[in-house]
PDB file of C-alpha atoms in Angstrom:
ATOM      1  CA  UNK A  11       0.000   0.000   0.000  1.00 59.00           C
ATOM      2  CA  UNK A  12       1.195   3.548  -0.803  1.00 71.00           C
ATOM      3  CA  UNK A  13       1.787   6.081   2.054  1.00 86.00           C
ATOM      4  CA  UNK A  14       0.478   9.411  -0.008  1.00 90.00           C
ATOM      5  CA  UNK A  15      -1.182   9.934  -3.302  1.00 89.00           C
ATOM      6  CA  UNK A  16      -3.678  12.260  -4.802  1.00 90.00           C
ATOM      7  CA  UNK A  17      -6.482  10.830  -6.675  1.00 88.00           C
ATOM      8  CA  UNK A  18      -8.855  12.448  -9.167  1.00 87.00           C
ATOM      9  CA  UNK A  19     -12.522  12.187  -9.212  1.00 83.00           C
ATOM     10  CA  UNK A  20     -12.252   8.749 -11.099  1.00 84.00           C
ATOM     11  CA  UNK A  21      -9.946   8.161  -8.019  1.00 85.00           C
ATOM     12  CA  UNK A  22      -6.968   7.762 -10.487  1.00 87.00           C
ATOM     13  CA  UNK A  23      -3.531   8.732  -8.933  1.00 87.00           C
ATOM     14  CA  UNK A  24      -2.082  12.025 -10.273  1.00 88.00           C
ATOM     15  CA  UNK A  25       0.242  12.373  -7.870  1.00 88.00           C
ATOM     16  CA  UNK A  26       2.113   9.815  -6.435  1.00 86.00           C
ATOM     17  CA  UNK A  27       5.886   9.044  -4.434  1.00 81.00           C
ATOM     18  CA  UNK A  28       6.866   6.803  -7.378  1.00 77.00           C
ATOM     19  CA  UNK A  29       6.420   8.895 -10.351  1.00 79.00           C
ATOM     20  CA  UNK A  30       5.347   5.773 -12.797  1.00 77.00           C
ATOM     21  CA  UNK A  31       2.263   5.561 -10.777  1.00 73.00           C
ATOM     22  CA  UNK A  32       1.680   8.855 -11.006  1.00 75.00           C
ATOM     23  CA  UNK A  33       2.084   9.517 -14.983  1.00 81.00           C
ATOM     24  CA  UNK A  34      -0.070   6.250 -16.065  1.00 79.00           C
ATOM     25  CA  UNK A  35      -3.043   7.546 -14.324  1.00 79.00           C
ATOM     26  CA  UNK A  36      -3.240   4.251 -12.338  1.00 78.00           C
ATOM     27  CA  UNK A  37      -6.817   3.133 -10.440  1.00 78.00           C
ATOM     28  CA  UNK A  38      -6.840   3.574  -6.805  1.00 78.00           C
ATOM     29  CA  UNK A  39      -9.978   2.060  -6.510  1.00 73.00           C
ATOM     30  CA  UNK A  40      -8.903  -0.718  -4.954  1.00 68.00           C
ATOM     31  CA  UNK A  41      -8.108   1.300  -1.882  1.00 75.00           C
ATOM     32  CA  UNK A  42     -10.204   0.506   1.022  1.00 79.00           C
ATOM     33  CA  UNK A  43     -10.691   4.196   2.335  1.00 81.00           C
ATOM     34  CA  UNK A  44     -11.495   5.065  -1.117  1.00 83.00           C
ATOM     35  CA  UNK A  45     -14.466   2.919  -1.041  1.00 80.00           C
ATOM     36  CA  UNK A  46     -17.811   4.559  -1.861  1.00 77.00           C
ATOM     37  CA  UNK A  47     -16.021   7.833  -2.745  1.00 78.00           C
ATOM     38  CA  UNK A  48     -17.383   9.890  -6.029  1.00 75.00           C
ATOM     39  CA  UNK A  49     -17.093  13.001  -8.124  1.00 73.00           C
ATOM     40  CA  UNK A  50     -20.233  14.403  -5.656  1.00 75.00           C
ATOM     41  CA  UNK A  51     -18.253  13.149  -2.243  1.00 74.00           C
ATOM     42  CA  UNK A  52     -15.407  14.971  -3.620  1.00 73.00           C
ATOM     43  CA  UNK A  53     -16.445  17.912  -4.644  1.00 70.00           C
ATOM     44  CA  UNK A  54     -18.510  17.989  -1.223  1.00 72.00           C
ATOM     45  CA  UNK A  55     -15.364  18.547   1.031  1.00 77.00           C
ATOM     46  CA  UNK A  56     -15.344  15.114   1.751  1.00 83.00           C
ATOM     47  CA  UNK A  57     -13.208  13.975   4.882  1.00 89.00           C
ATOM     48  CA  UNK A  58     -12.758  10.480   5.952  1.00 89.00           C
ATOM     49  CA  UNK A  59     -10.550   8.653   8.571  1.00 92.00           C
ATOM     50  CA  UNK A  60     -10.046   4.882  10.343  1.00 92.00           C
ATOM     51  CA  UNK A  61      -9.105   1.950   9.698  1.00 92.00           C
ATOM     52  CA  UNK A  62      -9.891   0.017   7.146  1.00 90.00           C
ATOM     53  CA  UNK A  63      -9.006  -3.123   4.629  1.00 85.00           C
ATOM     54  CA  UNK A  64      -6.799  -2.603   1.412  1.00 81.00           C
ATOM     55  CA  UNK A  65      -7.897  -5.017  -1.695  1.00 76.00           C
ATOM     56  CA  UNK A  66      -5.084  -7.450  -0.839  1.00 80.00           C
ATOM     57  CA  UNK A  67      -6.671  -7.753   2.768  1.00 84.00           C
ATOM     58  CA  UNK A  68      -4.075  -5.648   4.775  1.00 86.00           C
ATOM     59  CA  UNK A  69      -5.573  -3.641   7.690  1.00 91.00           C
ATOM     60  CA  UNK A  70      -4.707   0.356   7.299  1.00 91.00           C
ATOM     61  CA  UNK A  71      -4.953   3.252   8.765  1.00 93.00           C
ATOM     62  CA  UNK A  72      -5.650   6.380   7.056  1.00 92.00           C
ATOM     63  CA  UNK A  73      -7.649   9.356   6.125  1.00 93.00           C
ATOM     64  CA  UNK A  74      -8.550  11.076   2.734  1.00 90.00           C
ATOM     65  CA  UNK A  75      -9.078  14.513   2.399  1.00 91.00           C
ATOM     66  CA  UNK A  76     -10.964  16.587  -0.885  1.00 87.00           C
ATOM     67  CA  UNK A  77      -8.962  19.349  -2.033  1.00 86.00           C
ATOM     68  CA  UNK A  78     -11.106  22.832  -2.003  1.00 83.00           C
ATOM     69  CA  UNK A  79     -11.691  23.972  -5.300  1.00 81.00           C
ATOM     70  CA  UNK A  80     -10.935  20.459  -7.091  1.00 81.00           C
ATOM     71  CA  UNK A  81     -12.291  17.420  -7.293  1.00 81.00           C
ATOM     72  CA  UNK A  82      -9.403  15.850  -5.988  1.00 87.00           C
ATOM     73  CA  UNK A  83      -8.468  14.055  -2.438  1.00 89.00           C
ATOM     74  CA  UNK A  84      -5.155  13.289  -0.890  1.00 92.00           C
ATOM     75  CA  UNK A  85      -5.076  10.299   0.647  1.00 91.00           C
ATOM     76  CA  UNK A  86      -2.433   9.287   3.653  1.00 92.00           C
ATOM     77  CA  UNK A  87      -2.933   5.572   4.760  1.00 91.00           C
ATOM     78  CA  UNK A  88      -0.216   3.247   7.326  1.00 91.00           C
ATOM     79  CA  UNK A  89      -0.381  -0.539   7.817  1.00 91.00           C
ATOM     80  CA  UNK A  90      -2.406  -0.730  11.427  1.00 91.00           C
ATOM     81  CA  UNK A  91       1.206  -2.314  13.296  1.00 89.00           C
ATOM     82  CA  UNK A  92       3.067   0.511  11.756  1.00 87.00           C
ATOM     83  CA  UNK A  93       0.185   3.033  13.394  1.00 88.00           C
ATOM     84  CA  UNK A  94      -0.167   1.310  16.485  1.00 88.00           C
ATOM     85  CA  UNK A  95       3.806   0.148  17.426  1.00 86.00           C
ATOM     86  CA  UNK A  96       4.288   3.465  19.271  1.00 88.00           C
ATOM     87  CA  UNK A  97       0.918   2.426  21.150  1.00 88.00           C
ATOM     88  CA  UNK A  98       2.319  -0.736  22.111  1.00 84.00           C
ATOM     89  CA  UNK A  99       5.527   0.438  23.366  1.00 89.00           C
ATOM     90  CA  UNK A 100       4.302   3.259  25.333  1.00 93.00           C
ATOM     91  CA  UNK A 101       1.354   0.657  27.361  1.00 93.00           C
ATOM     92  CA  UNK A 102       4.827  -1.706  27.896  1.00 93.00           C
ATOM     93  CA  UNK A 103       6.977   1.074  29.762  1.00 95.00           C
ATOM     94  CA  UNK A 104       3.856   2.325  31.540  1.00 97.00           C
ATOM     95  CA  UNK A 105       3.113  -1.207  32.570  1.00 97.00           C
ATOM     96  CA  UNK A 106       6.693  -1.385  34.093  1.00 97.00           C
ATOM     97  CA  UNK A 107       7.051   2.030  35.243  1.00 97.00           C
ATOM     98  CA  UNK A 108       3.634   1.298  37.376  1.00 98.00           C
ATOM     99  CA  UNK A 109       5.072  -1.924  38.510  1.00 97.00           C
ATOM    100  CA  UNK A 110       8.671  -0.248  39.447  1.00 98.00           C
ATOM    101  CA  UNK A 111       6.240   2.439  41.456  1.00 98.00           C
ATOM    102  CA  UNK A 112       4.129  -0.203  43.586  1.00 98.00           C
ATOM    103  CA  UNK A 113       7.555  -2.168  44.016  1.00 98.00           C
ATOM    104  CA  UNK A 114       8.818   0.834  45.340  1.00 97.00           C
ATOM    105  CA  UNK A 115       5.566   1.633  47.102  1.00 97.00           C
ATOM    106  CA  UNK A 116       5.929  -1.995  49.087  1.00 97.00           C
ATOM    107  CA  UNK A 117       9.255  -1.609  50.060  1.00 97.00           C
ATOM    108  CA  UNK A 118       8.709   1.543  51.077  1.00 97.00           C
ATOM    109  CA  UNK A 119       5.821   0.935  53.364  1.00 96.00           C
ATOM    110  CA  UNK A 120       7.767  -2.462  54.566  1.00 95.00           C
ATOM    111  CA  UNK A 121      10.560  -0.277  56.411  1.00 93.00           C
ATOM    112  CA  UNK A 122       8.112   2.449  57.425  1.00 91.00           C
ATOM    113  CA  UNK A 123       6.117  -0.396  59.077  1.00 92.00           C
ATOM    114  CA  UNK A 124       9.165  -1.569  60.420  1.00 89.00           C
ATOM    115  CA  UNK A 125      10.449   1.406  61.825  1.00 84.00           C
ATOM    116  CA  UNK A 126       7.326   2.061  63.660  1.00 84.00           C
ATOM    117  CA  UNK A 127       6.262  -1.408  64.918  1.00 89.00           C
ATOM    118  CA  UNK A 128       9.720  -2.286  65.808  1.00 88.00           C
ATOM    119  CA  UNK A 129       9.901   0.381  68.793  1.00 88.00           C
ATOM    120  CA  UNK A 130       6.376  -0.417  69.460  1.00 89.00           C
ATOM    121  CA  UNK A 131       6.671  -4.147  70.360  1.00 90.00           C
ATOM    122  CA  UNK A 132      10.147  -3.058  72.690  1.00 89.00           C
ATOM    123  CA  UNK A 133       7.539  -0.791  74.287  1.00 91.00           C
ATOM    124  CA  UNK A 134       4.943  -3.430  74.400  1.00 91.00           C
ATOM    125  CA  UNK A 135       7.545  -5.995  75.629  1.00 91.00           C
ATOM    126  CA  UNK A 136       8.523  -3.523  78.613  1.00 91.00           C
ATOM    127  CA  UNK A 137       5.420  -2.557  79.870  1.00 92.00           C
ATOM    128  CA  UNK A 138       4.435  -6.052  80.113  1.00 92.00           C
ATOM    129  CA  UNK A 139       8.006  -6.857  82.206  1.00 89.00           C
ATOM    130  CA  UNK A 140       6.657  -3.799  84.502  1.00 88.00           C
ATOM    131  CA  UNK A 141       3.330  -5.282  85.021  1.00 89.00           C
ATOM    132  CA  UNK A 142       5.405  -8.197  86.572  1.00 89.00           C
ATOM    133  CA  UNK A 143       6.827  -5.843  88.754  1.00 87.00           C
ATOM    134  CA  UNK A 144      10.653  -6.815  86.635  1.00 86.00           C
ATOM    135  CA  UNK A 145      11.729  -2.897  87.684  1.00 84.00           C
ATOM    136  CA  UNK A 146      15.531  -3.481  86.827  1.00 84.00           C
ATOM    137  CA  UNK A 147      15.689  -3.665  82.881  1.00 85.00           C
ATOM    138  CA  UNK A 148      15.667  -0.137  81.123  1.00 88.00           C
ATOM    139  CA  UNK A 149      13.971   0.315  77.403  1.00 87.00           C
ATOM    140  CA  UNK A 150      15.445   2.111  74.604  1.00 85.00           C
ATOM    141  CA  UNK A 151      14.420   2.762  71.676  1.00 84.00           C
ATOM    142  CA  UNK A 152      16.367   4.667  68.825  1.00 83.00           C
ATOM    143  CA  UNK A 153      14.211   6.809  67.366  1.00 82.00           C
ATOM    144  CA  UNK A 154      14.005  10.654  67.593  1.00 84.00           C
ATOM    145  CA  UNK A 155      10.017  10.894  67.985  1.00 85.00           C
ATOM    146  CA  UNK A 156       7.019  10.685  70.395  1.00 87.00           C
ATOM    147  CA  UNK A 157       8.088   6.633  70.826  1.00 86.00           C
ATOM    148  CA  UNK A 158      11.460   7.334  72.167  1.00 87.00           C
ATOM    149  CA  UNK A 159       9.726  10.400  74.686  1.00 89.00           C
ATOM    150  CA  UNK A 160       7.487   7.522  75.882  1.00 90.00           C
ATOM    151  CA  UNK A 161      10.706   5.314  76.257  1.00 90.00           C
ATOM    152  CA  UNK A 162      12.708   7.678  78.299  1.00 89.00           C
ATOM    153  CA  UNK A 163       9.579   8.600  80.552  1.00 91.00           C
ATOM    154  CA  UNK A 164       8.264   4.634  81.055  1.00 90.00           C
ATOM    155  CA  UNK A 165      12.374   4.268  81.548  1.00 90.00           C
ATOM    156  CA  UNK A 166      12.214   6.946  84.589  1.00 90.00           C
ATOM    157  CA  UNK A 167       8.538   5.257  85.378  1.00 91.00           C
ATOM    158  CA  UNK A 168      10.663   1.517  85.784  1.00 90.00           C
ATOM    159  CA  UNK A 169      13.174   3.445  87.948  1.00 90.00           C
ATOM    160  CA  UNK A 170      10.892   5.433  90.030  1.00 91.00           C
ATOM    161  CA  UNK A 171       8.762   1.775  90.511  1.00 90.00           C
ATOM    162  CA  UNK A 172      12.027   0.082  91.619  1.00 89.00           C
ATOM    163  CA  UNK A 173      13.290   2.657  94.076  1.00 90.00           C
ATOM    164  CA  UNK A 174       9.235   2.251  95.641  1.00 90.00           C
ATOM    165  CA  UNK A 175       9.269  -1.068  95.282  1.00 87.00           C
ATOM    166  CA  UNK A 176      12.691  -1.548  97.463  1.00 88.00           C
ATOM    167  CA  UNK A 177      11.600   1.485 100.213  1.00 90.00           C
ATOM    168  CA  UNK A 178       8.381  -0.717 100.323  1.00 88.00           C
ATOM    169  CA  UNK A 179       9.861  -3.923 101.334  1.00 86.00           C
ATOM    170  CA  UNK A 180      12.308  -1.907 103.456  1.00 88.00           C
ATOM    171  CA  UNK A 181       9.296  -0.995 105.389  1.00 87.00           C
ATOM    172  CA  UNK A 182       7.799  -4.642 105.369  1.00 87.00           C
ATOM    173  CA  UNK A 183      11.085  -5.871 106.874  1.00 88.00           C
ATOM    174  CA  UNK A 184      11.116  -3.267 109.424  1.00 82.00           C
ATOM    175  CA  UNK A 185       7.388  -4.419 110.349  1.00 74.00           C
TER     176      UNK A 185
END
């Protein structure tokens, strides 16, 4: 199929990239977007795009245009892979740019998770060691937020507790 050619309104080529075509006046009826195109269409300002099938059964894409003034259309027509390969290449690197980004996403949210949750179950772990009145072990957590606040003051708390604790059986023994 032939990228660009003007046809008249018998739809023979007058102009044409390979200049035999042009100068014998050759049919382009066999052109699928030509199909159902006349001397009135033309002279109408006919426009027409899509795709469509060539004689020999290839699928295009094209359009066809009437020339103002003349009863004349240029017609511009690819083969539907050549039309759509950009297409297909741009949906593959969005596909794996979108899968790089919720890759990134994951891992992302894994460490975040991490960071929080690991501080959280030292916490956890000490307050539970407190409730069993275990006053000697200190927790500390390296973080420079509101979790490492809360384990410096339940830290003080545990030492507070055990200084209580011992000036309470102090008393008991004195008793």
């Amino acid at each position: 199929p032939d990228p660009v050619f003007v046809v008249d309104q018998r739809l023979r080529v007058l102009a044409h990239t390979q200049r035999e075509r042009a100068a014998g006046l050759v049919s382009a009826s066999g052109e699928g977007i030509l199909d159902g195109v006349t001397e009135q269409t033309l002279a109408a300002n006919f426009v027409r795009s899509g795709e469509f099938m060539t004689a020999d059964g290839r699928r295009m894409v094209g359009s066809t245009a009437a020339l103002p003034g003349r009863p004349w259309a240029v017609v511009a027509q690819v083969p539907v892979e050549a039309a759509y390969s950009t297409l297909a290449w741009m949906r593959a690197v969005v596909l794996i740019t979108v899968a790089i980004a919720i890759a990134l996403a994951l891992f992302v949210g894994i460490i975040a998770a991490r960071r929080i949750t690991a501080p959280l179950a030292a916490l956890t772990a000490f307050a539970e060691r407190l409730a069993e009145r275990r006053f000697k072990q200190r927790v500390e957590v390296n973080t420079r937020d509101e979790l490492a606040l809360l384990a410096r003051a339940m830290s003080r708390a545990a030492t507070d507790l055990e200084a209580s604790e011992a000036k309470l059986q102090e008393e008991a023994a004195i008793r």
